[in-house]
Short mmCIF file of C-alpha atoms in Angstrom, two decimals:
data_model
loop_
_atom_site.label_atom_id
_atom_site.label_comp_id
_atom_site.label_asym_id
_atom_site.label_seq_id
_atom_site.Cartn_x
_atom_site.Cartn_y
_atom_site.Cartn_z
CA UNK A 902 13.95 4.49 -16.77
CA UNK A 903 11.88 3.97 -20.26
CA UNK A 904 10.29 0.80 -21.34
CA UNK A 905 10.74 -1.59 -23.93
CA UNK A 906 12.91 -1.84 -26.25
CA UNK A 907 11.36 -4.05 -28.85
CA UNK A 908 12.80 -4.13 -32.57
CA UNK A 909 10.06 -5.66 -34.65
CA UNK A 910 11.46 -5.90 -38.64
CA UNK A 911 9.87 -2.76 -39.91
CA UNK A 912 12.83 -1.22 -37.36
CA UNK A 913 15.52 -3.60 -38.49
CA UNK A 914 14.65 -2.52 -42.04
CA UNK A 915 15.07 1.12 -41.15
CA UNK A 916 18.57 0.61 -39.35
CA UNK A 917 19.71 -1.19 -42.34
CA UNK A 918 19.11 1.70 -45.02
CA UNK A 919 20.73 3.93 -41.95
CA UNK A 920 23.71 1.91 -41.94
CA UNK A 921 26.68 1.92 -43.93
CA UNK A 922 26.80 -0.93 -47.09
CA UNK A 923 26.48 -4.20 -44.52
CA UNK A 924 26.19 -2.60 -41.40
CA UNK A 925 22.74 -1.22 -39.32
CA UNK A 926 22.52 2.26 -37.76
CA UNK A 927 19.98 2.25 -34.81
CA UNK A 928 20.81 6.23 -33.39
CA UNK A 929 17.33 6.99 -34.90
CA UNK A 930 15.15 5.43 -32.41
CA UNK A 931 17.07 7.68 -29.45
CA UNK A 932 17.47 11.05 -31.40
CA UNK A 933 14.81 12.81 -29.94
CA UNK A 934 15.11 11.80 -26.01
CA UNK A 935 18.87 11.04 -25.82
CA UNK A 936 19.69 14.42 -24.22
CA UNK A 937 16.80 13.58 -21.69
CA UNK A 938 18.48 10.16 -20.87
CA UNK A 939 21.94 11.66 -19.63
CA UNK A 940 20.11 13.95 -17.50
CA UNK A 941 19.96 10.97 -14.84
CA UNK A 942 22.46 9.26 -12.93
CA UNK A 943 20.94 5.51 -12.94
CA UNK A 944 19.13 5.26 -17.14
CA UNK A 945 17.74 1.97 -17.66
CA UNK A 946 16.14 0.40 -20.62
CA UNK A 947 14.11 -3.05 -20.71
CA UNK A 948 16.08 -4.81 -23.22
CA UNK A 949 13.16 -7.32 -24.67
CA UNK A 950 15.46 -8.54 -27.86
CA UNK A 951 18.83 -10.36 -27.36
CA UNK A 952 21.82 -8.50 -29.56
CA UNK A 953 23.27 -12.05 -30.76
CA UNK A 954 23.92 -10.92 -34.05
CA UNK A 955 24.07 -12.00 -37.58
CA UNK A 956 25.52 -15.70 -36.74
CA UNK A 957 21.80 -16.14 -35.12
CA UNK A 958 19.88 -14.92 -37.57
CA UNK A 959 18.34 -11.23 -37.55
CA UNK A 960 14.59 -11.21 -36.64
CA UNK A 961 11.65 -9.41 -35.02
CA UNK A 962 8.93 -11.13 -33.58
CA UNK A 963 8.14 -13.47 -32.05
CA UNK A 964 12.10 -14.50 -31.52
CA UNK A 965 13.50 -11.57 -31.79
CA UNK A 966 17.78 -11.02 -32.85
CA UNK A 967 19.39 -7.65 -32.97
CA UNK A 968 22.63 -6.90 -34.72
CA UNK A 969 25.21 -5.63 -32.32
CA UNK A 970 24.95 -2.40 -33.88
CA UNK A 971 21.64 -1.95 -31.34
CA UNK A 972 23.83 -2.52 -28.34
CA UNK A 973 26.04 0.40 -29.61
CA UNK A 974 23.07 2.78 -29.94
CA UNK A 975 21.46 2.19 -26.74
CA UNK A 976 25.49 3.04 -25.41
CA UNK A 977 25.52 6.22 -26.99
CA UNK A 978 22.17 7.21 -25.53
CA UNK A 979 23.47 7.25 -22.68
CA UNK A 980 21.16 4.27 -20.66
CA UNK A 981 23.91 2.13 -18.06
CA UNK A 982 21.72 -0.05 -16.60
CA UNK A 983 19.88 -2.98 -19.17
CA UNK A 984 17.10 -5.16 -18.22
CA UNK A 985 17.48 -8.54 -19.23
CA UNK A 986 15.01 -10.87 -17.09
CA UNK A 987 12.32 -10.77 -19.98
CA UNK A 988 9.88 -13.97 -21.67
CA UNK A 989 11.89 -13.58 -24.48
CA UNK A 990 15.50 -13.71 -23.04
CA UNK A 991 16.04 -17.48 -24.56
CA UNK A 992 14.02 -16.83 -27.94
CA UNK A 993 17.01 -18.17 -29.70
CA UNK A 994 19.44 -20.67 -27.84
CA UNK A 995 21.28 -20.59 -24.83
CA UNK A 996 24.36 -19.78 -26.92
CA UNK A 997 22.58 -16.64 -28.57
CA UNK A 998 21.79 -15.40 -24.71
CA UNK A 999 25.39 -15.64 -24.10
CA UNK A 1000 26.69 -14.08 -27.02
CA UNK A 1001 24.69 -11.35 -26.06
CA UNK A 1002 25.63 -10.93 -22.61
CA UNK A 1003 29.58 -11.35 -23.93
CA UNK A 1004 28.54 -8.46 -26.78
CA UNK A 1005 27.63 -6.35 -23.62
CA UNK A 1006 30.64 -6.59 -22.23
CA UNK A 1007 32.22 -3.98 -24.50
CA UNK A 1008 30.66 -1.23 -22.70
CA UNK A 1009 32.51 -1.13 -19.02
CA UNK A 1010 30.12 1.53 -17.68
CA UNK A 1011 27.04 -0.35 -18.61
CA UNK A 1012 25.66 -2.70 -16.26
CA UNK A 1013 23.09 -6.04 -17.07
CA UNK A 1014 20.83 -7.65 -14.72
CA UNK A 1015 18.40 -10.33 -14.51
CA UNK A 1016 20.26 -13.01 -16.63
CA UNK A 1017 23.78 -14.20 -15.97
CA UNK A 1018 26.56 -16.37 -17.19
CA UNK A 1019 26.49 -18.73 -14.64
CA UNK A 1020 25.42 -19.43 -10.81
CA UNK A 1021 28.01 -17.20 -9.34
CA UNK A 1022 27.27 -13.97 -11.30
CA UNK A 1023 23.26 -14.82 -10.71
CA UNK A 1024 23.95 -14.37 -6.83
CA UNK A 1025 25.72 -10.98 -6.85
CA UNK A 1026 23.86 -7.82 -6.31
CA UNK A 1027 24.23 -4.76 -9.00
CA UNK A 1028 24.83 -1.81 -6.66
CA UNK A 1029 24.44 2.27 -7.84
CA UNK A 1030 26.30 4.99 -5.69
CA UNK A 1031 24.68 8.17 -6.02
CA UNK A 1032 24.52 11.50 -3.96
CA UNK A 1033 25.92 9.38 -1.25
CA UNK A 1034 23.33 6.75 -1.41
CA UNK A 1035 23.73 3.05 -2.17
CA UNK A 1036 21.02 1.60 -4.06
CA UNK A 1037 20.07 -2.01 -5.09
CA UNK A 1038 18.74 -2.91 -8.30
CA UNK A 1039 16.95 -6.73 -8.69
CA UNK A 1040 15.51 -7.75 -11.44
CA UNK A 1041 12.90 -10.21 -12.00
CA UNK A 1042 10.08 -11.68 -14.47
CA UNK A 1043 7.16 -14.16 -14.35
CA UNK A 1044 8.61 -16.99 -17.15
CA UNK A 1045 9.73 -17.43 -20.41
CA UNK A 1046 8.35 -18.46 -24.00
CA UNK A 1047 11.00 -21.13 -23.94
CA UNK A 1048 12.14 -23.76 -21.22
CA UNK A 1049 14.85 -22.16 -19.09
CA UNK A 1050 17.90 -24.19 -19.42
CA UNK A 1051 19.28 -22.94 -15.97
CA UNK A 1052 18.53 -20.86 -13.20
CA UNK A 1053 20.98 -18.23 -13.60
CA UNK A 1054 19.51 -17.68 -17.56
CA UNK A 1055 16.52 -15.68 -15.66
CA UNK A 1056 15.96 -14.28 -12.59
CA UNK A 1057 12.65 -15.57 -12.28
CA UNK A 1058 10.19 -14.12 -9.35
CA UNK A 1059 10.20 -16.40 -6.78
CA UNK A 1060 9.34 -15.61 -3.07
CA UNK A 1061 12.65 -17.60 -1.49
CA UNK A 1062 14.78 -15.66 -3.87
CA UNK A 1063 13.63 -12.19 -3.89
CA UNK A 1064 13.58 -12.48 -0.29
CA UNK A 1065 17.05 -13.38 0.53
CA UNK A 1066 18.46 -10.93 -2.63
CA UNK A 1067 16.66 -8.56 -0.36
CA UNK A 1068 18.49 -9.66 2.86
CA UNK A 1069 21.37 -9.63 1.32
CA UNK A 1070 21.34 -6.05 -0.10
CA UNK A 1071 20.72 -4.71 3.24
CA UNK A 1072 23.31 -6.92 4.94
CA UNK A 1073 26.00 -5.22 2.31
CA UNK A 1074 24.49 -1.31 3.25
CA UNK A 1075 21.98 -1.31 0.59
CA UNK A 1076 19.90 1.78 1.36
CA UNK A 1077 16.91 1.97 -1.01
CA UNK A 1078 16.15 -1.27 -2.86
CA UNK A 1079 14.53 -0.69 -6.51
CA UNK A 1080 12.99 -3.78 -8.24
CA UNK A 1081 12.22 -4.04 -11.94
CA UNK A 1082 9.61 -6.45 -12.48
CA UNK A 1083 8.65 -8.06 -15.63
CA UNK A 1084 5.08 -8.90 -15.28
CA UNK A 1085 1.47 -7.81 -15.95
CA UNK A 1086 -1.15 -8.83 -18.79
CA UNK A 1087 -0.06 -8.13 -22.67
CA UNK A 1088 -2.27 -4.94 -23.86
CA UNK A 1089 -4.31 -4.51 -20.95
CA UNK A 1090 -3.84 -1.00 -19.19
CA UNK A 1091 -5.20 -2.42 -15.91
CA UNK A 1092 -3.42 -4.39 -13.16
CA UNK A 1093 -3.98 -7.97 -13.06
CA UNK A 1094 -4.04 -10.53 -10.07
CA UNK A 1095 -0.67 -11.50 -10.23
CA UNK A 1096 0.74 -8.02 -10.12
CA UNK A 1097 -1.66 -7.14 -7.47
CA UNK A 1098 -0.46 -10.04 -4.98
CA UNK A 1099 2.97 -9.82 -5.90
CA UNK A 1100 3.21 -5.50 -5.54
CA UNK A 1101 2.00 -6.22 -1.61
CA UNK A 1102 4.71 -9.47 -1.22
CA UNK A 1103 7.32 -6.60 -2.29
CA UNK A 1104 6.07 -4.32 0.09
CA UNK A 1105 6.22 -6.57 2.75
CA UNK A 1106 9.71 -7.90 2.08
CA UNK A 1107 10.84 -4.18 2.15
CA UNK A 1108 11.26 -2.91 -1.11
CA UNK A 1109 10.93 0.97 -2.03
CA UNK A 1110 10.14 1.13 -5.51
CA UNK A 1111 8.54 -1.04 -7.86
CA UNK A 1112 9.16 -0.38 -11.97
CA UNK A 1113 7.00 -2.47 -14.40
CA UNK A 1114 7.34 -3.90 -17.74
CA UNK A 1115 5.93 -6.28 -20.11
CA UNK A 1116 2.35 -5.17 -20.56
CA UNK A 1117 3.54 -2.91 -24.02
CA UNK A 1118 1.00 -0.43 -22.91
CA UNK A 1119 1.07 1.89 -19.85
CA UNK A 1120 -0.56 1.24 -16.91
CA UNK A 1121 -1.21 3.33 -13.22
CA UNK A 1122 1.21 4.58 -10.95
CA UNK A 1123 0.66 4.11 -6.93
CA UNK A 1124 1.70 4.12 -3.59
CA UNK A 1125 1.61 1.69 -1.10
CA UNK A 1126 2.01 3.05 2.79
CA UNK A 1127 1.71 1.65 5.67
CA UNK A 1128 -0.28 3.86 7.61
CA UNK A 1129 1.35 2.97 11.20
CA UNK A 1130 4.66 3.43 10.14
CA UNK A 1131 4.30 5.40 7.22
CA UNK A 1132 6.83 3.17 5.32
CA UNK A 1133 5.92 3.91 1.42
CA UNK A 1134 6.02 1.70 -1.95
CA UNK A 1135 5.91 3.30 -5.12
CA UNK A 1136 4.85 1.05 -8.00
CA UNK A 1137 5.09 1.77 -11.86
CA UNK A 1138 2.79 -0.83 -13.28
CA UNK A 1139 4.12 -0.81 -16.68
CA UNK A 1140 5.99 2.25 -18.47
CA UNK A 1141 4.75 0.94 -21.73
CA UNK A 1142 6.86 0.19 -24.89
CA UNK A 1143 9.72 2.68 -25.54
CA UNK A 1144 9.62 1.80 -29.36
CA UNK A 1145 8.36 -1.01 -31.51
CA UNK A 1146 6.44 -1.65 -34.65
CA UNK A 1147 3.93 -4.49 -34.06
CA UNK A 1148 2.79 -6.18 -37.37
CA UNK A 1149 -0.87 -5.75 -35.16
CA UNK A 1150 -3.44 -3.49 -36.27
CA UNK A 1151 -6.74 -2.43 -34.72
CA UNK A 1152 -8.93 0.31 -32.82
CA UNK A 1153 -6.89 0.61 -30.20
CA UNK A 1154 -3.48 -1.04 -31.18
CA UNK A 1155 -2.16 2.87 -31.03
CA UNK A 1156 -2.13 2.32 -27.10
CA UNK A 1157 1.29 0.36 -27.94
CA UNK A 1158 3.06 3.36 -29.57
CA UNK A 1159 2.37 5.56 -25.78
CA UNK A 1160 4.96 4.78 -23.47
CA UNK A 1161 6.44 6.66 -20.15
CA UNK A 1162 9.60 7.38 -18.33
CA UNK A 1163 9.89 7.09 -14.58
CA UNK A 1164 11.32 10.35 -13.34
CA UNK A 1165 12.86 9.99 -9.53
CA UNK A 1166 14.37 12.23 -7.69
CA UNK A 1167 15.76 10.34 -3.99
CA UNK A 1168 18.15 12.63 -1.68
CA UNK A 1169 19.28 12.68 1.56
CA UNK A 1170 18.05 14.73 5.20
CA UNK A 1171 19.70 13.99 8.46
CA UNK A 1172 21.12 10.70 7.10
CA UNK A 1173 17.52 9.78 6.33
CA UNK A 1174 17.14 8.40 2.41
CA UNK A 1175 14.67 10.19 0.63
CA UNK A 1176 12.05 9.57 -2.44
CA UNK A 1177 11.24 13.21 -3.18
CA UNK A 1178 9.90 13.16 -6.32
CA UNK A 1179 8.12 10.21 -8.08
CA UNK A 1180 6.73 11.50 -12.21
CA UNK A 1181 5.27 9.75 -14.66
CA UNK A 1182 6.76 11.42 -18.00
CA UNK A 1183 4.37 10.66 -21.37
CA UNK A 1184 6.18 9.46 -24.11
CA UNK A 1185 5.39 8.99 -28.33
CA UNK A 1186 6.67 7.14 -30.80
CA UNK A 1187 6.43 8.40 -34.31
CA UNK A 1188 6.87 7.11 -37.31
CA UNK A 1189 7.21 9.44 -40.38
CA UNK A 1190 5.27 8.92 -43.23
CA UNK A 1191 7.76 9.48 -46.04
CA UNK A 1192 10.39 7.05 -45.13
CA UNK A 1193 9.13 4.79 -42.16
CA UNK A 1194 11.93 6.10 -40.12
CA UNK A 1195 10.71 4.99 -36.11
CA UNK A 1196 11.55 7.25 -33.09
CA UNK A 1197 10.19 8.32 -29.37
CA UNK A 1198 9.77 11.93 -28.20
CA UNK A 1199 8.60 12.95 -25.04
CA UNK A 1200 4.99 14.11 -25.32
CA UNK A 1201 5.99 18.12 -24.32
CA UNK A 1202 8.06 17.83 -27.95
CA UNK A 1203 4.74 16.63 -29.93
CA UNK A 1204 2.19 18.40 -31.17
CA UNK A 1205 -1.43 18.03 -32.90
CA UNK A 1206 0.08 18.62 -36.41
CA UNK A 1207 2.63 15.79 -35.84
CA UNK A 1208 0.35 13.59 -34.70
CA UNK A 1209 -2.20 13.70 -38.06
CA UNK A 1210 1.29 13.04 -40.05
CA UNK A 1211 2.16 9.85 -37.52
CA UNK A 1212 1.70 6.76 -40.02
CA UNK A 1213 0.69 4.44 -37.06
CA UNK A 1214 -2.77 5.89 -38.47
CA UNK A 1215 -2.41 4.65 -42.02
CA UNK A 1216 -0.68 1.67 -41.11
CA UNK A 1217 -2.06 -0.15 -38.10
CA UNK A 1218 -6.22 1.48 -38.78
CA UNK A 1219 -6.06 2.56 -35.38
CA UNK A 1220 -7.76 5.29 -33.81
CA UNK A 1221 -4.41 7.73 -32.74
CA UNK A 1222 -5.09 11.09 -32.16
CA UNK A 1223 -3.40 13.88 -30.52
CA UNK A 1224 -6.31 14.16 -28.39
CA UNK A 1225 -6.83 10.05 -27.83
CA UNK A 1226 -3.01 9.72 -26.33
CA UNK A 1227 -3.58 12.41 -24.45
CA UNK A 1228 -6.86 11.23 -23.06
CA UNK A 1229 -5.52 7.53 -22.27
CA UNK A 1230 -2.20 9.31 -20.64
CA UNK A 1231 -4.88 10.90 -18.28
CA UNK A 1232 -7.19 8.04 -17.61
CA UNK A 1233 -4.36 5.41 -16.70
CA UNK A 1234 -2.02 7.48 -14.67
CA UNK A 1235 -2.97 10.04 -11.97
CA UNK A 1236 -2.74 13.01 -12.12
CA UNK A 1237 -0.34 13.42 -8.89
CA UNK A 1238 2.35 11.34 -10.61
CA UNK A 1239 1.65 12.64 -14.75
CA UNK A 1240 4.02 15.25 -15.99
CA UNK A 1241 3.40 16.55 -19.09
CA UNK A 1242 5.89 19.43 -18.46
CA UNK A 1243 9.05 17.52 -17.30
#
């Protein structure tokens, strides 16, 4: 899984001299770590932006619109799984949210969670089958910037309704239960309150692992364990943006452009599920100098001379170095879980 995906208007300006005459061309943004996504079976992206298109109005922040030609490029990246309970899910109208669940639907293999059509939809569970293994995904965030119209528009977290979502994976042979939580405090690479009391409420209801978004900057890795049972949590804070542009500049805005992917291996011993490997992978977005053109590599791919040429430096007067990202990569996640190698 990578963060999120949040097309501010520099990006939408870039897709648009990619496209052809009036279309956009997004492929860009996913040229350098595509061949890393379709290494896993589950690939899932935090979708921040609906993909309404041009009826809606394109625009970045703070209501962000994406032509449908993003939905095609995140498709051909290879990601199947797309996060939708996010604060900005209903930055348009309730028809624009649907539009862009219906635009969705064009890609059979690609499933969306955390905001629904109606009721019905908002009660099923989105199963993967892997390696024998049947695992849950649930999807949840703290609000929205906009009154929620209905319950089914966001899966919202809520104590009555995570718990019986988790009751009711098990009942149908749910065997590892991952939940992807939209929470935490904008820019902040520590954990807040709120994540704090709601990371040991998921470990007590029984879930395994624990993916973060929302912060836009990366934040630590842990486990939870019970030390009678030895029951374990594993909890991504916040994997950081994947790719954006913010129109903010400052010291320390080039915390925004760092970003991870959660590497996780599970298996199978004895009929016994598995977590064997949990990795924090670093990620970088670039964005070259000459033409503005945006896109992520993994850190292993970057180097020092790359960095000096990364106009997030010029642009945003912030303090990026090679050496800075790789300092605040080592002083947020530990060193058990970082990977600069994978």
């Amino acid at each position: 899984m990578v963060g999120d995906l949040l097309i501010h208007e520099p990006i939408l300006e870039c897709a648009k001299a990619a496209g052809k005459k009036d279309s956009y061309n997004f492929d860009f943004i996913f040229e350098n770590i595509e061949k890393y996504i379709k290494e896993y079976d589950i690939k899932i992206i935090n979708d921040e932006v609906l993909i309404s298109g041009s009826n809606y109005g394109i625009s970045g922040f703070p209501h962000f619109n994406s032509p449908f030609e993003l939905s095609d490029s995140v498709a051909k990246a290879g990601f199947n799984v797309i996060l939708k309970a996010t604060n900005h899910v209903n930055d348009i109208n309730e028809e624009a949210r649907l539009t862009d669940l219906n635009n969705w639907k064009r890609f059979p293999n690609i499933k969306l969670i955390g905001s629904y059509e109606n009721e019905e939809e908002a009660e099923k569970i989105t199963y993967f089958e892997t390696k024998g293994i049947k695992i849950a995904l649930l999807n949840y965030c703290y609000g929205s910037n906009r009154l929620l119209k209905n319950s089914y528009t966001m899966n919202k977290i809520n104590y009555d309704k995570i718990k019986q979502a988790i009751e009711k994976s098990k009942s149908e042979g749910a065997q590892l239960i991952i939940l992807l939580a939209h929470w935490g405090r904008e820019y902040s690479l520590k954990v807040n309150n709120f994540q704090n009391k709601w990371s040991k409420i998921f470990f007590e209801l029984g879930i395994d692992i624990v993916i973060g978004t929302h912060p836009h900057v990366i934040q630590p890795v842990e486990v939870i364990e019970d030390k009678e049972t030895k029951r374990k949590m594993y909890i991504y804070y916040s994997l950081g943006n994947f790719i954006n542009y913010t129109s903010n500049s400052g010291k320390n805005v080039f915390r925004r452009f760092l970003g991870g992917m959660a590497h996780i291996i599970i298996g199978k011993e004895d009929n016994k599920v598995l977590i064997k490997d949990v990795k924090f992978i670093p990620l970088v977005t670039h964005i070259y100098p000459e033409n503005k053109k945006v896109t992520t590599f993994k850190v292993k791919d970057y180097n020092e001379n790359m960095a000096k040429t990364n106009y997030v430096t010029i642009d945003k007067n912030t303090d990026f170095s090679y050496e800075n990202m790789i300092d605040t990569f080592k002083s947020v996640v530990d060193e058990k879980f970082l990977d600069f190698n994978l």
